[in-house]
Coordinates of C-alpha atoms and ligand atoms in Angstrom, one line a residue:
X22 CA 44.7 109.6 71.0
X23 CA 46.5 112.9 71.8
X24 CA 47.1 113.6 75.4
X25 CA 47.7 117.5 76.1
X26 CA 49.1 118.7 79.3
X27 CA 47.8 122.2 80.2
X28 CA 49.7 124.1 82.9
X29 CA 47.7 126.8 84.7
X30 CA 44.3 125.3 83.5
X31 CA 42.4 126.5 86.6
X32 CA 43.2 130.3 85.7
X33 CA 41.1 132.5 83.5
X34 CA 42.5 131.5 80.0
X35 CA 43.4 128.1 80.8
X36 CA 40.1 127.2 82.0
X37 CA 38.5 128.6 79.0
X38 CA 41.1 126.7 76.8
X39 CA 40.1 123.4 78.6
X40 CA 36.3 124.1 77.9
X41 CA 37.5 124.7 74.2
X42 CA 39.1 121.3 74.0
X43 CA 36.4 119.4 75.7
X44 CA 34.0 120.8 73.0
X45 CA 36.3 120.7 70.0
X46 CA 38.7 117.9 70.7
X47 CA 36.6 115.3 72.4
X48 CA 38.8 112.6 71.7
X49 CA 42.0 114.4 73.4
X50 CA 43.0 113.5 76.9
X51 CA 43.7 116.5 79.1
X52 CA 46.0 116.7 82.1
X53 CA 45.6 120.1 84.1
X54 CA 48.5 121.0 86.4
X55 CA 47.9 124.0 88.4
X56 CA 49.3 125.0 91.9
X57 CA 45.9 126.7 92.7
X58 CA 47.4 130.1 93.7
X59 CA 44.9 132.9 94.4
X60 CA 44.2 132.9 90.7
X61 CA 43.5 129.3 90.4
X62 CA 39.7 128.5 90.6
X63 CA 38.6 125.0 90.1
X64 CA 35.0 126.2 90.2
X65 CA 35.9 127.5 86.6
X66 CA 36.0 123.7 85.5
X67 CA 33.0 122.2 87.3
X68 CA 31.4 121.1 84.2
X69 CA 34.6 119.2 83.1
X70 CA 35.4 117.5 86.4
X71 CA 34.7 113.9 86.6
X72 CA 35.0 113.4 82.7
X73 CA 37.0 110.2 81.9
X74 CA 39.4 112.1 79.6
X75 CA 40.3 114.9 82.3
X76 CA 42.9 114.8 85.1
X77 CA 43.6 117.4 87.5
X78 CA 47.0 117.4 89.3
X79 CA 47.8 120.0 91.9
X80 CA 51.3 121.1 91.5
X81 CA 53.9 123.7 91.1
X82 CA 55.6 124.2 87.7
X83 CA 58.6 125.4 89.4
X84 CA 59.0 122.0 91.3
X85 CA 60.7 119.3 89.2
X86 CA 58.9 116.6 91.3
X87 CA 55.5 118.3 90.7
X88 CA 55.9 118.7 87.0
X89 CA 57.2 114.8 86.8
X90 CA 54.1 113.7 88.7
X91 CA 51.9 115.6 86.1
X92 CA 53.5 113.7 83.2
X93 CA 53.1 110.4 85.1
X94 CA 49.5 111.1 85.3
X95 CA 49.3 110.8 81.7
X96 CA 50.0 107.1 81.8
X97 CA 52.2 104.9 79.7
X98 CA 51.3 106.6 76.3
X99 CA 52.6 109.9 77.6
X100 CA 52.0 113.5 76.8
X101 CA 52.1 114.6 73.2
X102 CA 51.5 118.3 73.7
X103 CA 52.1 120.9 76.2
X104 CA 50.2 124.0 76.4
X105 CA 51.9 126.3 79.1
X106 CA 49.7 129.1 80.7
X107 CA 50.8 128.8 84.1
X108 CA 52.3 132.0 85.2
X109 CA 51.8 135.0 87.8
X110 CA 49.9 137.2 85.6
X111 CA 48.9 140.7 87.4
X112 CA 51.3 143.7 86.7
X113 CA 50.2 145.4 89.9
X114 CA 51.2 142.5 92.0
X115 CA 54.5 142.2 90.2
X116 CA 55.1 146.0 91.1
X117 CA 54.6 144.8 94.8
X118 CA 57.1 142.1 94.6
X119 CA 58.7 140.5 91.5
X120 CA 60.0 137.2 93.2
X121 CA 57.1 134.9 92.8
X122 CA 57.1 136.3 89.0
X123 CA 60.6 135.2 88.4
X124 CA 59.8 131.8 90.3
X125 CA 56.8 130.9 88.4
X126 CA 57.4 132.4 85.1
X127 CA 61.0 132.2 84.6
X128 CA 62.0 129.1 86.6
X129 CA 58.7 127.3 86.3
X130 CA 59.0 127.6 82.4
X131 CA 62.5 125.9 82.5
X132 CA 61.4 123.2 84.6
X133 CA 58.3 122.4 82.2
X134 CA 60.7 122.6 79.3
X135 CA 63.1 120.3 80.7
X136 CA 60.7 117.6 81.6
X137 CA 58.9 118.0 78.3
X138 CA 62.0 117.5 76.4
X139 CA 62.9 114.4 78.4
X140 CA 59.7 112.9 77.9
X141 CA 59.7 113.5 74.0
X142 CA 56.9 115.9 73.9
X143 CA 56.0 116.5 70.1
X144 CA 54.8 120.2 70.3
X145 CA 55.3 122.7 73.3
X146 CA 53.3 125.9 73.2
X147 CA 54.4 128.8 75.5
X148 CA 51.6 131.2 76.1
X149 CA 53.2 134.7 76.2
X150 CA 52.0 138.1 76.0
X151 CA 52.3 141.3 73.9
X152 CA 53.4 143.0 77.1
X153 CA 57.0 141.7 76.3
X154 CA 57.3 144.4 73.5
X155 CA 56.8 147.2 76.0
X156 CA 54.9 150.3 75.1
X157 CA 53.8 151.9 71.8
X158 CA 53.4 155.7 71.0
X159 CA 50.2 157.0 69.3
X160 CA 50.8 155.0 66.1
X161 CA 52.3 151.8 64.9
X162 CA 51.7 148.1 65.9
X163 CA 53.9 145.2 67.5
X164 CA 55.1 142.6 64.8
X165 CA 56.7 139.3 65.9
X166 CA 60.1 141.3 65.0
X167 CA 59.6 143.9 67.4
X168 CA 62.3 144.0 69.9
X169 CA 61.4 142.9 73.5
X170 CA 61.5 145.9 75.7
X171 CA 59.3 144.9 78.9
X172 CA 58.4 147.5 81.6
X173 CA 57.3 145.7 84.4
X174 CA 58.6 142.8 86.5
X175 CA 55.6 140.7 85.2
X176 CA 56.6 141.4 81.6
X177 CA 60.2 141.1 82.1
X178 CA 59.6 137.7 83.6
X179 CA 57.6 136.6 80.6
X180 CA 60.2 137.9 78.3
X181 CA 62.8 135.9 80.1
X182 CA 60.6 132.9 79.7
X183 CA 60.3 133.4 76.2
X184 CA 64.1 133.4 75.6
X185 CA 64.3 130.1 77.4
X186 CA 61.7 128.7 75.2
X187 CA 63.5 130.1 72.3
X188 CA 66.9 128.6 73.5
X189 CA 65.3 125.3 73.7
X190 CA 64.3 125.3 70.1
X191 CA 67.7 126.6 69.0
X192 CA 69.9 124.6 71.2
X193 CA 68.2 121.3 71.3
X194 CA 65.8 121.6 68.4
X195 CA 62.9 121.2 70.7
X196 CA 59.7 121.8 68.9
X197 CA 58.5 124.9 70.6
X198 CA 55.8 127.5 69.4
X199 CA 55.2 131.0 71.3
X200 CA 52.0 133.0 71.2
X201 CA 51.8 136.6 72.1
X202 CA 48.5 137.9 72.7
X203 CA 46.8 141.1 73.6
X204 CA 44.4 141.8 76.5
X205 CA 41.8 139.1 77.1
X206 CA 38.4 139.6 78.4
X207 CA 35.4 137.1 79.0
X208 CA 34.0 134.5 81.5
X209 CA 36.1 133.6 84.5
X210 CA 38.7 136.4 84.6
X211 CA 39.9 137.0 88.0
X212 CA 38.3 140.6 89.3
X213 CA 41.6 142.2 89.9
X214 CA 41.9 142.8 86.0
X215 CA 40.2 146.0 84.6
X216 CA 37.0 144.6 82.9
X217 CA 35.7 142.0 85.9
X218 CA 37.1 144.5 88.6
X219 CA 35.0 147.5 87.2
X220 CA 31.9 145.3 86.8
X221 CA 32.2 143.9 90.2
X222 CA 32.6 147.4 91.8
X223 CA 30.1 149.0 89.8
X224 CA 27.5 146.3 90.8
X225 CA 28.2 147.1 94.3
X226 CA 28.2 150.9 93.8
X227 CA 31.8 150.8 95.0
X228 CA 34.5 153.6 93.5
X229 CA 36.0 152.4 90.1
X230 CA 39.8 153.2 90.1
X231 CA 41.1 154.5 86.9
X232 CA 44.9 155.0 86.9
X233 CA 46.3 158.3 85.8
X234 CA 44.4 160.0 83.0
X235 CA 42.7 156.7 81.9
X236 CA 43.8 157.4 78.1
X237 CA 46.2 154.2 78.3
X238 CA 45.2 152.1 75.1
X239 CA 44.8 148.3 75.3
X240 CA 43.9 146.0 72.3
X241 CA 41.0 143.7 73.7
X242 CA 40.6 140.1 72.6
X243 CA 37.7 138.0 73.6
X244 CA 39.1 134.8 75.4
X245 CA 37.5 132.4 73.3
X246 CA 39.2 134.0 70.2
X247 CA 42.5 133.6 71.9
X248 CA 41.8 129.9 72.7
X249 CA 40.8 129.2 69.2
X250 CA 44.2 131.0 68.1
X251 CA 46.2 128.9 70.5
X252 CA 44.7 125.5 69.2
X253 CA 45.5 126.5 65.7
X254 CA 49.1 127.4 66.4
X255 CA 49.4 124.1 68.5
X256 CA 48.1 122.2 65.7
X257 CA 49.4 124.1 62.6
X258 CA 52.2 126.4 63.8
X259 CA 55.9 126.0 62.6
X260 CA 58.3 124.9 65.3
X261 CA 60.4 127.7 66.5
X262 CA 58.0 130.4 65.3
X263 CA 56.5 133.3 67.4
X264 CA 52.7 134.1 66.5
X265 CA 51.2 137.4 67.7
X266 CA 47.5 137.2 68.5
X267 CA 45.2 140.2 68.4
X268 CA 41.8 141.6 66.9
X269 CA 42.4 145.3 66.1
X270 CA 40.1 146.3 69.1
X271 CA 42.0 149.4 70.5
X272 CA 40.1 151.4 73.2
X273 CA 41.3 153.9 76.1
X274 CA 40.5 152.4 79.5
X275 CA 38.3 155.3 80.4
X276 CA 35.9 154.5 77.4
X277 CA 35.7 150.9 78.5
X278 CA 35.0 151.9 82.0
X279 CA 32.2 154.5 80.9
X280 CA 30.9 151.6 78.6
X281 CA 30.5 149.2 81.4
X282 CA 28.8 152.0 83.7
X283 CA 26.5 152.9 80.9
X284 CA 25.5 149.1 80.3
X285 CA 24.8 148.8 84.1
X286 CA 23.1 152.0 84.0
X287 CA 25.3 153.4 86.9
X288 CA 26.4 156.9 87.2
X289 CA 29.9 158.0 86.1
X290 CA 30.4 159.5 89.5
X291 CA 31.6 156.2 90.7
X292 CA 34.7 156.8 88.6
X293 CA 37.6 157.6 90.9
X294 CA 40.9 158.9 89.0
X295 CA 43.9 157.3 91.3
X296 CA 47.7 157.5 91.2
X297 CA 49.0 156.0 87.9
X298 CA 50.7 152.6 87.8
X299 CA 54.5 152.9 87.7
X300 CA 56.0 152.2 84.5
X301 CA 52.7 152.2 83.1
X302 CA 52.8 151.2 79.3
X303 CA 50.6 153.8 77.3
X304 CA 49.6 151.6 74.4
X305 CA 49.5 148.2 73.1
X306 CA 48.4 147.3 69.6
X307 CA 49.1 144.0 67.8
X308 CA 49.7 143.2 64.1
X309 CA 48.3 139.7 64.0
X310 CA 48.7 139.2 60.0
X311 CA 51.3 136.5 60.4
X312 CA 48.8 133.9 62.1
X313 CA 46.2 135.1 59.8
X314 CA 48.1 134.8 56.5
X315 CA 50.0 131.6 57.5
X316 CA 47.6 129.8 59.8
X317 CA 44.3 131.0 58.6
X318 CA 43.1 132.1 61.9
X319 CA 40.8 135.3 62.4
X320 CA 38.9 136.4 65.4
X321 CA 35.2 135.8 65.4
X322 CA 34.3 138.7 67.9
X323 CA 34.7 142.4 67.8
X324 CA 34.7 144.3 71.2
X325 CA 31.4 145.7 70.4
X326 CA 29.9 142.1 70.2
X327 CA 31.7 140.4 73.0
X328 CA 31.6 143.1 75.7
X329 CA 28.1 142.8 76.1
X330 CA 28.3 138.8 76.2
X331 CA 30.9 139.4 79.0
X332 CA 28.8 141.7 80.9
X333 CA 25.9 139.4 80.9
X334 CA 28.1 136.5 81.9
X335 CA 29.1 138.2 84.9
X336 CA 25.7 139.4 85.7
X337 CA 24.4 135.8 85.4
X338 CA 27.1 134.3 87.5
X339 CA 26.7 136.2 90.5
X340 CA 27.4 133.3 92.6
X341 CA 30.8 132.8 91.0
X342 CA 31.6 136.4 91.4
X343 CA 30.6 136.6 95.0
X344 CA 32.6 133.4 95.8
X345 CA 35.8 134.8 94.2
X346 CA 35.4 138.1 95.7
X347 CA 34.8 136.6 99.3
X348 CA 37.5 134.1 99.0
X349 CA 35.1 131.1 99.3
X350 CA 36.1 129.6 96.1
X351 CA 39.5 128.5 97.7
X352 CA 37.6 125.9 99.8
X353 CA 36.5 124.1 96.7
X354 CA 39.5 121.9 96.1
X355 CA 39.4 120.7 99.7
X356 CA 35.6 119.7 99.4
X357 CA 36.2 118.3 96.1
X358 CA 39.3 116.3 96.5
X359 CA 39.3 115.8 100.1
X360 CA 42.9 117.0 100.8
Ligands
LIG428 P1 45.6 133.8 85.7 O1 46.4 134.6 86.7 O2 44.2 133.9 85.5 O3 45.9 132.2 85.6 C1 47.1 131.8 86.1 C2 47.0 130.3 86.5 O4 48.3 129.7 86.7 C3 46.2 130.0 87.7 O5 45.2 128.9 87.7 C4 47.3 129.8 88.6 O6 46.7 129.1 89.9 C5 48.4 129.1 87.9 N1 49.8 129.1 88.4 C6 50.3 130.4 89.0 N2 51.7 130.0 89.3 C7 51.8 128.7 89.0 C8 52.8 127.8 89.5 N3 53.8 128.1 90.0 N4 52.6 126.5 89.0 C9 51.5 125.9 88.6 N5 50.1 126.8 88.3 C10 50.6 128.0 88.6 O7 46.1 134.2 84.3 P2 45.6 134.3 82.7 O8 45.2 135.6 82.6 O9 44.6 133.1 82.5 O10 47.0 134.1 81.9 C11 47.3 132.8 81.5 C12 48.7 132.9 80.7 O11 48.4 133.8 79.6 C13 49.7 133.7 81.4 O12 51.1 133.1 80.9 C14 49.7 135.0 81.0 O13 51.1 135.7 80.9 C15 49.3 134.9 79.6 N6 48.5 136.0 78.9 C16 47.4 136.7 79.4 C17 46.8 137.6 78.9 C18 45.6 138.2 79.6 O14 45.0 139.2 79.0 N7 45.0 137.9 80.7 C19 47.1 138.1 77.7 C20 48.2 137.3 76.9 C21 48.8 136.4 77.4
LIG429 O1 48.4 142.7 77.3 C1 48.2 141.4 77.9 C2 48.3 141.6 79.4 O2 47.0 142.1 79.7 C3 48.7 140.2 80.0 O3 49.8 139.8 79.6 C4 48.4 140.3 81.5 O4 48.5 139.0 82.2 C5 47.0 140.9 81.8 O5 47.0 141.1 83.2 C6 46.8 142.2 81.1 O6 47.7 143.2 81.7 P1 47.4 144.8 81.8 O7 48.2 145.4 82.8 O8 47.0 145.4 80.4 O9 45.8 144.5 82.4 P2 45.1 145.0 83.6 O10 43.6 144.6 83.4 O11 45.7 145.0 85.0 O12 45.0 146.7 83.3 C7 44.3 147.0 82.0 C8 44.6 148.6 81.8 O13 43.7 149.1 82.9 C9 46.0 149.1 82.2 O14 46.3 150.1 81.5 C10 45.8 149.5 83.8 C11 44.3 150.1 83.8 N1 43.8 149.7 85.1 C12 43.8 148.6 85.7 C13 43.2 148.3 86.9 C14 43.2 146.7 87.5 C15 43.0 150.8 85.8 O15 43.0 152.1 85.3 N2 42.5 150.6 87.1 C16 42.6 149.3 87.7 O16 41.8 149.1 88.7

């Protein structure tokens, strides 16, 4: 039986990944280590809670004691694989203050790496981002060979963590894998990020803040496709390698915002152009041919298919959204675990 330690499993992508494991790898045992920062929401995992093969450990990846406790929770047979999602993830928050990003993303990654190596983990997958490559002009794509050139404290901290992971491979021969994915969207995304924020504001007839001219381009991937790619790399990737993940779905922000308003039958008068994000990357676009060619992964969904699904999910999950927006979701851990 394989035991997988997932860090950051109460967040957006981590919780989607745990749902995927439960469905597609029912024999795996899962330990979820999450600090439950503002971005961690155990309500994302309600259906998984109580299952015999799932254990939740509240703890900080930057604390060696907490990380050791999570490994101990796996019991005597230990942890086979680590999938490391835990991170501070929002660019705007990193502009307000970079320190929590360095602590969680840089220090936290080293702590998890050290403990994983000590415990003889067989495969360590570090979930990184295309933002480490910086910004593109109107043409071209990021490949795995594109030099790292981060723009924000967030992406700089992720680039730092990537280098520590690569150092563990080069120095210690520790079997690491790195994935770098483009912008995700789908269920359980915290409504500070573009798509869920715009859906939530539009529903309440609140202004939709578009940074600068709204012509920045992101390359969107449905979260389920990202999670399937991560599982593919975890099981089939070559140690020491980096794999880009993306689906060729480039759209300017303003088009997405207008699309959401159209779907919800709301007026474009809700759009409010606001001061641009400092250091705002203009364009991201991923060349994912390596993972397609070498590991046989391909995205299942186009943006045209999965954006409506995503909108429908948020519309059908009004309670989830309201509890996140009001902060009520933060009481759930205490009610559930009684601490
Ligand atoms: P998120 O902010 O929704 O979730 C992060 C999770 O990590 C939360 O549950 C939070 O409680 C936890 N966490 C934060 N600091 C922690 C700490 N010190 N110790 C333990 N847990 C901690 O983020 P997300 O969007 O799900 O992103 C997950 C990972 O994927 C991140 O590493 C991010 O860089 C990467 N990524 C995200 C995207 C995207 O579009 N969202 C794209 C590519 C890569
Ligand atoms: O590319 C992968 C990255 O995608 C991940 O590494 C990050 O964790 C994730 O947060 C995301 O980063 P972005 O900065 O691209 O995502 P965000 O949703 O914050 O913004 C998307 C675009 O929309 C960006 O160009 C900024 C713009 N934007 C965002 C918000 C929140 C607005 O115009 N208005 C807004 O209110």
